C-alpha cells in the first residue's frame, strides 16, 4: 500500500503540472500591420491558424473591399492579403481530403465559400441552396461554419434565427435543426464549431443570446450545457489538445478543459463602455486587456490569439507558459 503522504505529494505535483499547462503570458505588440497601416483595419470576423503556423485574420469595410483576409507569419509579420469577400464573419481552416481549405460564412452575401489557402474559391453554397421558411425578416445572416470528419458542412444563421444547416461535401443541402424553437431555443448562436476532441465528434455552440455554451451531437441533439453562468456572451472558440479557448465579447477570454471546467481567464475588462462595442480607440487600448473578443484561435503550439470587434482592428496574443 502506498504511503498516504507520498500519495498526497504526488497528487500535489500532478496538480502543479496541470496548472502549469494552462498558464499563459501576454505577448505585447505581436501583429505588425500591413505596410502603410497603423492597425490591421476594421475587424468583425475571425482568426485561424494553418498547419504551417501562419495566421489568417478577416477584415471588412470599403477600404478592404478587394481583400477580406490578411495572412501573417508565425512571427506576426504581414505576408499578403487574400481577395476574398470582405464580409467574412466566421471561418475555419480545415483539412478536407488531404488539403487545407478556408471554410467561411459570408455575412453580407448570405452564402458559404470553400477556398484554397491562396484565396481561390472552389465551392460556393449560395442563398438559393438553403431551405425556404427558415430565414428571418432580413433574410439569412450566416455567421459561421465548420466541417465534420465526413466532410459535411455545418452552417449557423447566428444573426438570424440560429438555425443550423447541414450540407454535404459537395454543397448539397441535407438537413436543418436548432433554431429559436424547442427543445434548444437557440438565440444569437454566434458561432458553431465541430469539436473533434470527442469521438464521435460533436458541435460546440456559442449560444450568445442565452449566454451559454452547448455541446450537441451531429444530429442536433443536446449532449450537455457546458456553462450557463458567469459567461460574458461567448462569441467564438478554438481547440488544442484537451483544451478549448473562448472569446467572450463582453470582455474576457476563457480557457476550459475537456470536462467543461474553466481553467484560465485572460484579458478581463471591467471598464464600463469598453466591451461589446467596436468603437474603443487605440489610445484607450490597454496591454493585455481585451475590449470585444470576437474571434479566437490556438496556434499549433497551444498559444492563444484573439481578434476583436473593432473598427480599427486589434489582435492580442497570449503565449502558453
PDB file of N, CA and C in Angstrom, residues 210-310:
ATOM      1  N   UNK A 210     -28.321  33.411 -25.238  1.00  0.00           N
ATOM      2  CA  UNK A 210     -28.676  32.762 -23.975  1.00  0.00           C
ATOM      3  C   UNK A 210     -27.501  32.698 -23.005  1.00  0.00           C
ATOM      4  N   UNK A 211     -26.367  33.278 -23.427  1.00  0.00           N
ATOM      5  CA  UNK A 211     -25.158  33.325 -22.597  1.00  0.00           C
ATOM      6  C   UNK A 211     -24.765  31.943 -22.089  1.00  0.00           C
ATOM      7  N   UNK A 212     -24.649  31.003 -23.025  1.00  0.00           N
ATOM      8  CA  UNK A 212     -24.307  29.643 -22.649  1.00  0.00           C
ATOM      9  C   UNK A 212     -23.483  28.961 -23.739  1.00  0.00           C
ATOM     10  N   UNK A 213     -22.768  27.930 -23.331  1.00  0.00           N
ATOM     11  CA  UNK A 213     -22.007  27.072 -24.224  1.00  0.00           C
ATOM     12  C   UNK A 213     -22.654  25.697 -24.213  1.00  0.00           C
ATOM     13  N   UNK A 214     -22.927  25.157 -25.404  1.00  0.00           N
ATOM     14  CA  UNK A 214     -23.615  23.877 -25.510  1.00  0.00           C
ATOM     15  C   UNK A 214     -22.801  22.868 -26.308  1.00  0.00           C
ATOM     16  N   UNK A 215     -22.953  21.597 -25.980  1.00  0.00           N
ATOM     17  CA  UNK A 215     -22.499  20.509 -26.826  1.00  0.00           C
ATOM     18  C   UNK A 215     -23.723  19.814 -27.409  1.00  0.00           C
ATOM     19  N   UNK A 216     -23.757  19.674 -28.731  1.00  0.00           N
ATOM     20  CA  UNK A 216     -24.797  18.950 -29.438  1.00  0.00           C
ATOM     21  C   UNK A 216     -24.160  17.803 -30.200  1.00  0.00           C
ATOM     22  N   UNK A 217     -24.902  16.727 -30.422  1.00  0.00           N
ATOM     23  CA  UNK A 217     -24.376  15.721 -31.327  1.00  0.00           C
ATOM     24  C   UNK A 217     -24.559  16.215 -32.759  1.00  0.00           C
ATOM     25  N   UNK A 218     -24.021  15.482 -33.724  1.00  0.00           N
ATOM     26  CA  UNK A 218     -24.025  15.966 -35.100  1.00  0.00           C
ATOM     27  C   UNK A 218     -25.417  15.955 -35.729  1.00  0.00           C
ATOM     28  N   UNK A 219     -26.381  15.368 -35.018  1.00  0.00           N
ATOM     29  CA  UNK A 219     -27.769  15.413 -35.477  1.00  0.00           C
ATOM     30  C   UNK A 219     -28.542  16.536 -34.805  1.00  0.00           C
ATOM     31  N   UNK A 220     -27.887  17.272 -33.911  1.00  0.00           N
ATOM     32  CA  UNK A 220     -28.520  18.417 -33.287  1.00  0.00           C
ATOM     33  C   UNK A 220     -29.144  18.164 -31.937  1.00  0.00           C
ATOM     34  N   UNK A 221     -28.941  16.983 -31.383  1.00  0.00           N
ATOM     35  CA  UNK A 221     -29.482  16.671 -30.062  1.00  0.00           C
ATOM     36  C   UNK A 221     -28.553  17.193 -28.969  1.00  0.00           C
ATOM     37  N   UNK A 222     -29.138  17.741 -27.908  1.00  0.00           N
ATOM     38  CA  UNK A 222     -28.354  18.279 -26.805  1.00  0.00           C
ATOM     39  C   UNK A 222     -27.611  17.168 -26.075  1.00  0.00           C
ATOM     40  N   UNK A 223     -26.290  17.340 -25.927  1.00  0.00           N
ATOM     41  CA  UNK A 223     -25.480  16.440 -25.114  1.00  0.00           C
ATOM     42  C   UNK A 223     -25.326  17.012 -23.721  1.00  0.00           C
ATOM     43  N   UNK A 224     -24.912  18.289 -23.654  1.00  0.00           N
ATOM     44  CA  UNK A 224     -24.717  18.912 -22.348  1.00  0.00           C
ATOM     45  C   UNK A 224     -24.658  20.419 -22.474  1.00  0.00           C
ATOM     46  N   UNK A 225     -24.998  21.098 -21.373  1.00  0.00           N
ATOM     47  CA  UNK A 225     -24.755  22.530 -21.236  1.00  0.00           C
ATOM     48  C   UNK A 225     -23.418  22.660 -20.515  1.00  0.00           C
ATOM     49  N   UNK A 226     -22.406  23.113 -21.227  1.00  0.00           N
ATOM     50  CA  UNK A 226     -21.064  23.220 -20.635  1.00  0.00           C
ATOM     51  C   UNK A 226     -21.059  24.307 -19.570  1.00  0.00           C
ATOM     52  N   UNK A 227     -21.668  25.440 -19.885  1.00  0.00           N
ATOM     53  CA  UNK A 227     -21.725  26.546 -18.928  1.00  0.00           C
ATOM     54  C   UNK A 227     -22.902  27.436 -19.284  1.00  0.00           C
ATOM     55  N   UNK A 228     -23.558  27.970 -18.263  1.00  0.00           N
ATOM     56  CA  UNK A 228     -24.662  28.895 -18.479  1.00  0.00           C
ATOM     57  C   UNK A 228     -24.675  30.013 -17.442  1.00  0.00           C
ATOM     58  N   UNK A 229     -23.625  30.075 -16.634  1.00  0.00           N
ATOM     59  CA  UNK A 229     -23.497  31.139 -15.639  1.00  0.00           C
ATOM     60  C   UNK A 229     -22.081  31.705 -15.685  1.00  0.00           C
ATOM     61  N   UNK A 230     -21.972  33.000 -15.469  1.00  0.00           N
ATOM     62  CA  UNK A 230     -20.663  33.635 -15.369  1.00  0.00           C
ATOM     63  C   UNK A 230     -19.994  33.955 -16.684  1.00  0.00           C
ATOM     64  N   UNK A 231     -20.623  33.591 -17.800  1.00  0.00           N
ATOM     65  CA  UNK A 231     -20.043  33.887 -19.103  1.00  0.00           C
ATOM     66  C   UNK A 231     -20.278  35.342 -19.492  1.00  0.00           C
ATOM     67  N   UNK A 232     -19.476  35.820 -20.442  1.00  0.00           N
ATOM     68  CA  UNK A 232     -19.618  37.185 -20.948  1.00  0.00           C
ATOM     69  C   UNK A 232     -19.930  37.158 -22.448  1.00  0.00           C
ATOM     70  N   UNK A 233     -21.030  36.512 -22.769  1.00  0.00           N
ATOM     71  CA  UNK A 233     -21.524  36.421 -24.139  1.00  0.00           C
ATOM     72  C   UNK A 233     -20.506  35.742 -25.067  1.00  0.00           C
ATOM     73  N   UNK A 234     -20.399  34.423 -24.972  1.00  0.00           N
ATOM     74  CA  UNK A 234     -19.416  33.677 -25.775  1.00  0.00           C
ATOM     75  C   UNK A 234     -19.667  33.846 -27.269  1.00  0.00           C
ATOM     76  N   UNK A 235     -18.576  34.156 -27.994  1.00  0.00           N
ATOM     77  CA  UNK A 235     -18.701  34.516 -29.403  1.00  0.00           C
ATOM     78  C   UNK A 235     -17.921  33.618 -30.348  1.00  0.00           C
ATOM     79  N   UNK A 236     -16.876  32.963 -29.854  1.00  0.00           N
ATOM     80  CA  UNK A 236     -16.083  32.103 -30.718  1.00  0.00           C
ATOM     81  C   UNK A 236     -15.270  31.149 -29.854  1.00  0.00           C
ATOM     82  N   UNK A 237     -14.723  30.099 -30.486  1.00  0.00           N
ATOM     83  CA  UNK A 237     -13.966  29.103 -29.728  1.00  0.00           C
ATOM     84  C   UNK A 237     -12.925  28.444 -30.619  1.00  0.00           C
ATOM     85  N   UNK A 238     -11.962  27.787 -29.975  1.00  0.00           N
ATOM     86  CA  UNK A 238     -10.934  27.029 -30.682  1.00  0.00           C
ATOM     87  C   UNK A 238     -10.473  25.901 -29.767  1.00  0.00           C
ATOM     88  N   UNK A 239      -9.859  24.866 -30.351  1.00  0.00           N
ATOM     89  CA  UNK A 239      -9.467  23.679 -29.594  1.00  0.00           C
ATOM     90  C   UNK A 239      -8.000  23.347 -29.821  1.00  0.00           C
ATOM     91  N   UNK A 240      -7.363  22.851 -28.768  1.00  0.00           N
ATOM     92  CA  UNK A 240      -5.980  22.384 -28.866  1.00  0.00           C
ATOM     93  C   UNK A 240      -5.779  21.317 -27.798  1.00  0.00           C
ATOM     94  N   UNK A 241      -5.451  20.104 -28.224  1.00  0.00           N
ATOM     95  CA  UNK A 241      -5.345  19.020 -27.251  1.00  0.00           C
ATOM     96  C   UNK A 241      -6.679  18.842 -26.552  1.00  0.00           C
ATOM     97  N   UNK A 242      -6.661  18.846 -25.226  1.00  0.00           N
ATOM     98  CA  UNK A 242      -7.892  18.716 -24.454  1.00  0.00           C
ATOM     99  C   UNK A 242      -8.513  20.064 -24.101  1.00  0.00           C
ATOM    100  N   UNK A 243      -7.899  21.163 -24.533  1.00  0.00           N
ATOM    101  CA  UNK A 243      -8.353  22.488 -24.112  1.00  0.00           C
ATOM    102  C   UNK A 243      -9.228  23.175 -25.161  1.00  0.00           C
ATOM    103  N   UNK A 244     -10.050  24.078 -24.684  1.00  0.00           N
ATOM    104  CA  UNK A 244     -10.869  24.949 -25.526  1.00  0.00           C
ATOM    105  C   UNK A 244     -10.709  26.376 -25.017  1.00  0.00           C
ATOM    106  N   UNK A 245     -10.446  27.318 -25.918  1.00  0.00           N
ATOM    107  CA  UNK A 245     -10.454  28.729 -25.536  1.00  0.00           C
ATOM    108  C   UNK A 245     -11.688  29.386 -26.142  1.00  0.00           C
ATOM    109  N   UNK A 246     -12.210  30.370 -25.436  1.00  0.00           N
ATOM    110  CA  UNK A 246     -13.464  31.013 -25.835  1.00  0.00           C
ATOM    111  C   UNK A 246     -13.282  32.524 -25.813  1.00  0.00           C
ATOM    112  N   UNK A 247     -13.693  33.186 -26.892  1.00  0.00           N
ATOM    113  CA  UNK A 247     -13.722  34.645 -26.957  1.00  0.00           C
ATOM    114  C   UNK A 247     -15.086  35.112 -26.479  1.00  0.00           C
ATOM    115  N   UNK A 248     -15.107  35.938 -25.444  1.00  0.00           N
ATOM    116  CA  UNK A 248     -16.351  36.426 -24.869  1.00  0.00           C
ATOM    117  C   UNK A 248     -16.436  37.937 -25.108  1.00  0.00           C
ATOM    118  N   UNK A 249     -17.404  38.338 -25.919  1.00  0.00           N
ATOM    119  CA  UNK A 249     -17.420  39.695 -26.452  1.00  0.00           C
ATOM    120  C   UNK A 249     -17.633  40.770 -25.384  1.00  0.00           C
ATOM    121  N   UNK A 250     -18.159  40.379 -24.225  1.00  0.00           N
ATOM    122  CA  UNK A 250     -18.358  41.353 -23.150  1.00  0.00           C
ATOM    123  C   UNK A 250     -17.150  41.451 -22.224  1.00  0.00           C
ATOM    124  N   UNK A 251     -15.967  41.101 -22.749  1.00  0.00           N
ATOM    125  CA  UNK A 251     -14.757  41.495 -22.051  1.00  0.00           C
ATOM    126  C   UNK A 251     -13.878  40.465 -21.397  1.00  0.00           C
ATOM    127  N   UNK A 252     -13.696  39.275 -22.014  1.00  0.00           N
ATOM    128  CA  UNK A 252     -12.675  38.365 -21.497  1.00  0.00           C
ATOM    129  C   UNK A 252     -12.454  37.215 -22.468  1.00  0.00           C
ATOM    130  N   UNK A 253     -11.357  36.495 -22.225  1.00  0.00           N
ATOM    131  CA  UNK A 253     -11.050  35.218 -22.871  1.00  0.00           C
ATOM    132  C   UNK A 253     -10.996  34.166 -21.777  1.00  0.00           C
ATOM    133  N   UNK A 254     -11.610  33.025 -22.026  1.00  0.00           N
ATOM    134  CA  UNK A 254     -11.592  31.951 -21.038  1.00  0.00           C
ATOM    135  C   UNK A 254     -11.046  30.673 -21.664  1.00  0.00           C
ATOM    136  N   UNK A 255     -10.512  29.791 -20.803  1.00  0.00           N
ATOM    137  CA  UNK A 255      -9.961  28.515 -21.251  1.00  0.00           C
ATOM    138  C   UNK A 255     -10.623  27.416 -20.423  1.00  0.00           C
ATOM    139  N   UNK A 256     -11.010  26.337 -21.112  1.00  0.00           N
ATOM    140  CA  UNK A 256     -11.776  25.253 -20.497  1.00  0.00           C
ATOM    141  C   UNK A 256     -11.124  23.910 -20.806  1.00  0.00           C
ATOM    142  N   UNK A 257     -11.242  22.967 -19.867  1.00  0.00           N
ATOM    143  CA  UNK A 257     -10.730  21.631 -20.150  1.00  0.00           C
ATOM    144  C   UNK A 257     -11.815  20.782 -20.804  1.00  0.00           C
ATOM    145  N   UNK A 258     -11.473  19.554 -21.125  1.00  0.00           N
ATOM    146  CA  UNK A 258     -12.388  18.679 -21.861  1.00  0.00           C
ATOM    147  C   UNK A 258     -13.623  18.319 -21.042  1.00  0.00           C
ATOM    148  N   UNK A 259     -13.485  18.385 -19.721  1.00  0.00           N
ATOM    149  CA  UNK A 259     -14.611  18.050 -18.839  1.00  0.00           C
ATOM    150  C   UNK A 259     -15.543  19.247 -18.616  1.00  0.00           C
ATOM    151  N   UNK A 260     -15.213  20.395 -19.216  1.00  0.00           N
ATOM    152  CA  UNK A 260     -16.065  21.570 -19.091  1.00  0.00           C
ATOM    153  C   UNK A 260     -15.749  22.430 -17.893  1.00  0.00           C
ATOM    154  N   UNK A 261     -14.553  22.270 -17.338  1.00  0.00           N
ATOM    155  CA  UNK A 261     -14.124  23.095 -16.204  1.00  0.00           C
ATOM    156  C   UNK A 261     -13.309  24.281 -16.706  1.00  0.00           C
ATOM    157  N   UNK A 262     -13.627  25.464 -16.209  1.00  0.00           N
ATOM    158  CA  UNK A 262     -12.852  26.657 -16.567  1.00  0.00           C
ATOM    159  C   UNK A 262     -11.511  26.604 -15.849  1.00  0.00           C
ATOM    160  N   UNK A 263     -10.421  26.717 -16.617  1.00  0.00           N
ATOM    161  CA  UNK A 263      -9.089  26.565 -16.031  1.00  0.00           C
ATOM    162  C   UNK A 263      -8.232  27.822 -16.146  1.00  0.00           C
ATOM    163  N   UNK A 264      -8.682  28.819 -16.906  1.00  0.00           N
ATOM    164  CA  UNK A 264      -7.923  30.071 -17.005  1.00  0.00           C
ATOM    165  C   UNK A 264      -8.836  31.168 -17.526  1.00  0.00           C
ATOM    166  N   UNK A 265      -8.548  32.396 -17.116  1.00  0.00           N
ATOM    167  CA  UNK A 265      -9.256  33.587 -17.592  1.00  0.00           C
ATOM    168  C   UNK A 265      -8.207  34.619 -17.959  1.00  0.00           C
ATOM    169  N   UNK A 266      -8.355  35.245 -19.137  1.00  0.00           N
ATOM    170  CA  UNK A 266      -7.342  36.164 -19.649  1.00  0.00           C
ATOM    171  C   UNK A 266      -7.982  37.481 -20.093  1.00  0.00           C
ATOM    172  N   UNK A 267      -7.248  38.572 -19.925  1.00  0.00           N
ATOM    173  CA  UNK A 267      -7.597  39.847 -20.534  1.00  0.00           C
ATOM    174  C   UNK A 267      -8.856  40.514 -20.040  1.00  0.00           C
ATOM    175  N   UNK A 268      -9.306  40.207 -18.838  1.00  0.00           N
ATOM    176  CA  UNK A 268     -10.599  40.697 -18.356  1.00  0.00           C
ATOM    177  C   UNK A 268     -10.674  42.220 -18.380  1.00  0.00           C
ATOM    178  N   UNK A 269     -11.770  42.744 -18.938  1.00  0.00           N
ATOM    179  CA  UNK A 269     -12.000  44.189 -18.985  1.00  0.00           C
ATOM    180  C   UNK A 269     -13.323  44.502 -18.276  1.00  0.00           C
ATOM    181  N   UNK A 270     -13.230  45.212 -17.163  1.00  0.00           N
ATOM    182  CA  UNK A 270     -14.416  45.604 -16.404  1.00  0.00           C
ATOM    183  C   UNK A 270     -14.726  47.096 -16.519  1.00  0.00           C
ATOM    184  N   UNK A 271     -14.079  47.782 -17.467  1.00  0.00           N
ATOM    185  CA  UNK A 271     -14.300  49.213 -17.634  1.00  0.00           C
ATOM    186  C   UNK A 271     -15.601  49.471 -18.382  1.00  0.00           C
ATOM    187  N   UNK A 272     -16.540  50.189 -17.797  1.00  0.00           N
ATOM    188  CA  UNK A 272     -17.805  50.465 -18.479  1.00  0.00           C
ATOM    189  C   UNK A 272     -17.584  51.129 -19.838  1.00  0.00           C
ATOM    190  N   UNK A 273     -18.332  50.666 -20.836  1.00  0.00           N
ATOM    191  CA  UNK A 273     -18.262  51.256 -22.167  1.00  0.00           C
ATOM    192  C   UNK A 273     -17.137  50.749 -23.033  1.00  0.00           C
ATOM    193  N   UNK A 274     -16.321  49.822 -22.533  1.00  0.00           N
ATOM    194  CA  UNK A 274     -15.175  49.344 -23.316  1.00  0.00           C
ATOM    195  C   UNK A 274     -15.345  47.921 -23.820  1.00  0.00           C
ATOM    196  N   UNK A 275     -16.488  47.294 -23.568  1.00  0.00           N
ATOM    197  CA  UNK A 275     -16.708  45.938 -24.067  1.00  0.00           C
ATOM    198  C   UNK A 275     -17.993  45.887 -24.875  1.00  0.00           C
ATOM    199  N   UNK A 276     -18.065  44.845 -25.717  1.00  0.00           N
ATOM    200  CA  UNK A 276     -19.243  44.661 -26.565  1.00  0.00           C
ATOM    201  C   UNK A 276     -19.506  45.905 -27.424  1.00  0.00           C
ATOM    202  N   UNK A 277     -18.430  46.496 -27.916  1.00  0.00           N
ATOM    203  CA  UNK A 277     -18.514  47.670 -28.779  1.00  0.00           C
ATOM    204  C   UNK A 277     -17.318  47.671 -29.727  1.00  0.00           C
ATOM    205  N   UNK A 278     -17.498  48.157 -30.956  1.00  0.00           N
ATOM    206  CA  UNK A 278     -16.370  48.225 -31.888  1.00  0.00           C
ATOM    207  C   UNK A 278     -15.642  49.559 -31.857  1.00  0.00           C
ATOM    208  N   UNK A 279     -16.016  50.449 -30.936  1.00  0.00           N
ATOM    209  CA  UNK A 279     -15.584  51.839 -31.036  1.00  0.00           C
ATOM    210  C   UNK A 279     -14.458  52.242 -30.085  1.00  0.00           C
ATOM    211  N   UNK A 280     -13.866  51.309 -29.357  1.00  0.00           N
ATOM    212  CA  UNK A 280     -12.764  51.678 -28.468  1.00  0.00           C
ATOM    213  C   UNK A 280     -11.548  52.036 -29.327  1.00  0.00           C
ATOM    214  N   UNK A 281     -11.023  53.228 -29.130  1.00  0.00           N
ATOM    215  CA  UNK A 281      -9.936  53.726 -29.972  1.00  0.00           C
ATOM    216  C   UNK A 281      -8.578  53.266 -29.449  1.00  0.00           C
ATOM    217  N   UNK A 282      -7.573  53.196 -30.315  1.00  0.00           N
ATOM    218  CA  UNK A 282      -6.246  52.748 -29.885  1.00  0.00           C
ATOM    219  C   UNK A 282      -5.685  53.437 -28.648  1.00  0.00           C
ATOM    220  N   UNK A 283      -5.875  54.752 -28.452  1.00  0.00           N
ATOM    221  CA  UNK A 283      -5.340  55.358 -27.223  1.00  0.00           C
ATOM    222  C   UNK A 283      -5.935  54.766 -25.942  1.00  0.00           C
ATOM    223  N   UNK A 284      -7.099  54.151 -26.055  1.00  0.00           N
ATOM    224  CA  UNK A 284      -7.742  53.571 -24.877  1.00  0.00           C
ATOM    225  C   UNK A 284      -7.456  52.084 -24.708  1.00  0.00           C
ATOM    226  N   UNK A 285      -6.715  51.509 -25.636  1.00  0.00           N
ATOM    227  CA  UNK A 285      -6.366  50.091 -25.501  1.00  0.00           C
ATOM    228  C   UNK A 285      -5.336  49.928 -24.385  1.00  0.00           C
ATOM    229  N   UNK A 286      -5.505  48.891 -23.616  1.00  0.00           N
ATOM    230  CA  UNK A 286      -4.551  48.561 -22.546  1.00  0.00           C
ATOM    231  C   UNK A 286      -3.893  47.232 -22.863  1.00  0.00           C
ATOM    232  N   UNK A 287      -2.584  47.182 -22.693  1.00  0.00           N
ATOM    233  CA  UNK A 287      -1.840  45.957 -22.971  1.00  0.00           C
ATOM    234  C   UNK A 287      -2.399  44.798 -22.148  1.00  0.00           C
ATOM    235  N   UNK A 288      -2.724  43.719 -22.832  1.00  0.00           N
ATOM    236  CA  UNK A 288      -3.180  42.521 -22.137  1.00  0.00           C
ATOM    237  C   UNK A 288      -4.625  42.551 -21.715  1.00  0.00           C
ATOM    238  N   UNK A 289      -5.342  43.650 -21.998  1.00  0.00           N
ATOM    239  CA  UNK A 289      -6.750  43.763 -21.639  1.00  0.00           C
ATOM    240  C   UNK A 289      -7.582  43.820 -22.911  1.00  0.00           C
ATOM    241  N   UNK A 290      -8.570  42.963 -23.026  1.00  0.00           N
ATOM    242  CA  UNK A 290      -9.392  42.895 -24.225  1.00  0.00           C
ATOM    243  C   UNK A 290     -10.423  44.029 -24.224  1.00  0.00           C
ATOM    244  N   UNK A 291     -11.076  44.218 -25.358  1.00  0.00           N
ATOM    245  CA  UNK A 291     -12.273  45.058 -25.401  1.00  0.00           C
ATOM    246  C   UNK A 291     -13.453  44.168 -25.791  1.00  0.00           C
ATOM    247  N   UNK A 292     -13.523  43.778 -27.052  1.00  0.00           N
ATOM    248  CA  UNK A 292     -14.677  42.995 -27.527  1.00  0.00           C
ATOM    249  C   UNK A 292     -14.214  41.764 -28.307  1.00  0.00           C
ATOM    250  N   UNK A 293     -13.788  40.709 -27.616  1.00  0.00           N
ATOM    251  CA  UNK A 293     -13.318  39.494 -28.299  1.00  0.00           C
ATOM    252  C   UNK A 293     -14.387  38.908 -29.217  1.00  0.00           C
ATOM    253  N   UNK A 294     -14.019  38.702 -30.468  1.00  0.00           N
ATOM    254  CA  UNK A 294     -14.982  38.251 -31.477  1.00  0.00           C
ATOM    255  C   UNK A 294     -14.539  36.962 -32.147  1.00  0.00           C
ATOM    256  N   UNK A 295     -13.236  36.773 -32.307  1.00  0.00           N
ATOM    257  CA  UNK A 295     -12.689  35.563 -32.908  1.00  0.00           C
ATOM    258  C   UNK A 295     -11.482  35.101 -32.116  1.00  0.00           C
ATOM    259  N   UNK A 296     -11.170  33.808 -32.207  1.00  0.00           N
ATOM    260  CA  UNK A 296     -10.080  33.282 -31.382  1.00  0.00           C
ATOM    261  C   UNK A 296      -9.517  32.013 -32.008  1.00  0.00           C
ATOM    262  N   UNK A 297      -8.233  31.764 -31.766  1.00  0.00           N
ATOM    263  CA  UNK A 297      -7.636  30.522 -32.218  1.00  0.00           C
ATOM    264  C   UNK A 297      -6.449  30.148 -31.344  1.00  0.00           C
ATOM    265  N   UNK A 298      -6.238  28.871 -31.188  1.00  0.00           N
ATOM    266  CA  UNK A 298      -4.952  28.361 -30.723  1.00  0.00           C
ATOM    267  C   UNK A 298      -4.031  28.273 -31.927  1.00  0.00           C
ATOM    268  N   UNK A 299      -2.736  28.506 -31.724  1.00  0.00           N
ATOM    269  CA  UNK A 299      -1.788  28.165 -32.781  1.00  0.00           C
ATOM    270  C   UNK A 299      -1.361  26.711 -32.586  1.00  0.00           C
ATOM    271  N   UNK A 300      -0.407  26.270 -33.369  1.00  0.00           N
ATOM    272  CA  UNK A 300      -0.036  24.858 -33.338  1.00  0.00           C
ATOM    273  C   UNK A 300       0.704  24.457 -32.075  1.00  0.00           C
ATOM    274  N   UNK A 301       1.174  25.426 -31.298  1.00  0.00           N
ATOM    275  CA  UNK A 301       1.871  25.149 -30.041  1.00  0.00           C
ATOM    276  C   UNK A 301       0.977  25.361 -28.818  1.00  0.00           C
ATOM    277  N   UNK A 302      -0.257  25.779 -29.038  1.00  0.00           N
ATOM    278  CA  UNK A 302      -1.158  25.993 -27.913  1.00  0.00           C
ATOM    279  C   UNK A 302      -1.181  27.419 -27.392  1.00  0.00           C
ATOM    280  N   UNK A 303      -0.521  28.349 -28.094  1.00  0.00           N
ATOM    281  CA  UNK A 303      -0.652  29.765 -27.748  1.00  0.00           C
ATOM    282  C   UNK A 303      -2.016  30.264 -28.237  1.00  0.00           C
ATOM    283  N   UNK A 304      -2.500  31.359 -27.669  1.00  0.00           N
ATOM    284  CA  UNK A 304      -3.840  31.854 -27.976  1.00  0.00           C
ATOM    285  C   UNK A 304      -3.756  33.210 -28.668  1.00  0.00           C
ATOM    286  N   UNK A 305      -4.479  33.348 -29.778  1.00  0.00           N
ATOM    287  CA  UNK A 305      -4.619  34.632 -30.456  1.00  0.00           C
ATOM    288  C   UNK A 305      -6.095  34.977 -30.555  1.00  0.00           C
ATOM    289  N   UNK A 306      -6.409  36.243 -30.293  1.00  0.00           N
ATOM    290  CA  UNK A 306      -7.800  36.705 -30.265  1.00  0.00           C
ATOM    291  C   UNK A 306      -7.919  37.959 -31.120  1.00  0.00           C
ATOM    292  N   UNK A 307      -8.957  38.019 -31.943  1.00  0.00           N
ATOM    293  CA  UNK A 307      -9.224  39.205 -32.747  1.00  0.00           C
ATOM    294  C   UNK A 307     -10.522  39.843 -32.269  1.00  0.00           C
ATOM    295  N   UNK A 308     -10.580  41.183 -32.320  1.00  0.00           N
ATOM    296  CA  UNK A 308     -11.673  41.896 -31.693  1.00  0.00           C
ATOM    297  C   UNK A 308     -12.629  42.523 -32.708  1.00  0.00           C
ATOM    298  N   UNK A 309     -13.844  42.717 -32.257  1.00  0.00           N
ATOM    299  CA  UNK A 309     -14.809  43.524 -32.984  1.00  0.00           C
ATOM    300  C   UNK A 309     -14.402  44.966 -32.734  1.00  0.00           C
ATOM    301  N   UNK A 310     -13.763  45.568 -33.740  1.00  0.00           N
ATOM    302  CA  UNK A 310     -13.183  46.887 -33.547  1.00  0.00           C
ATOM    303  C   UNK A 310     -12.951  47.533 -34.907  1.00  0.00           C
TER     304      UNK A 310
END
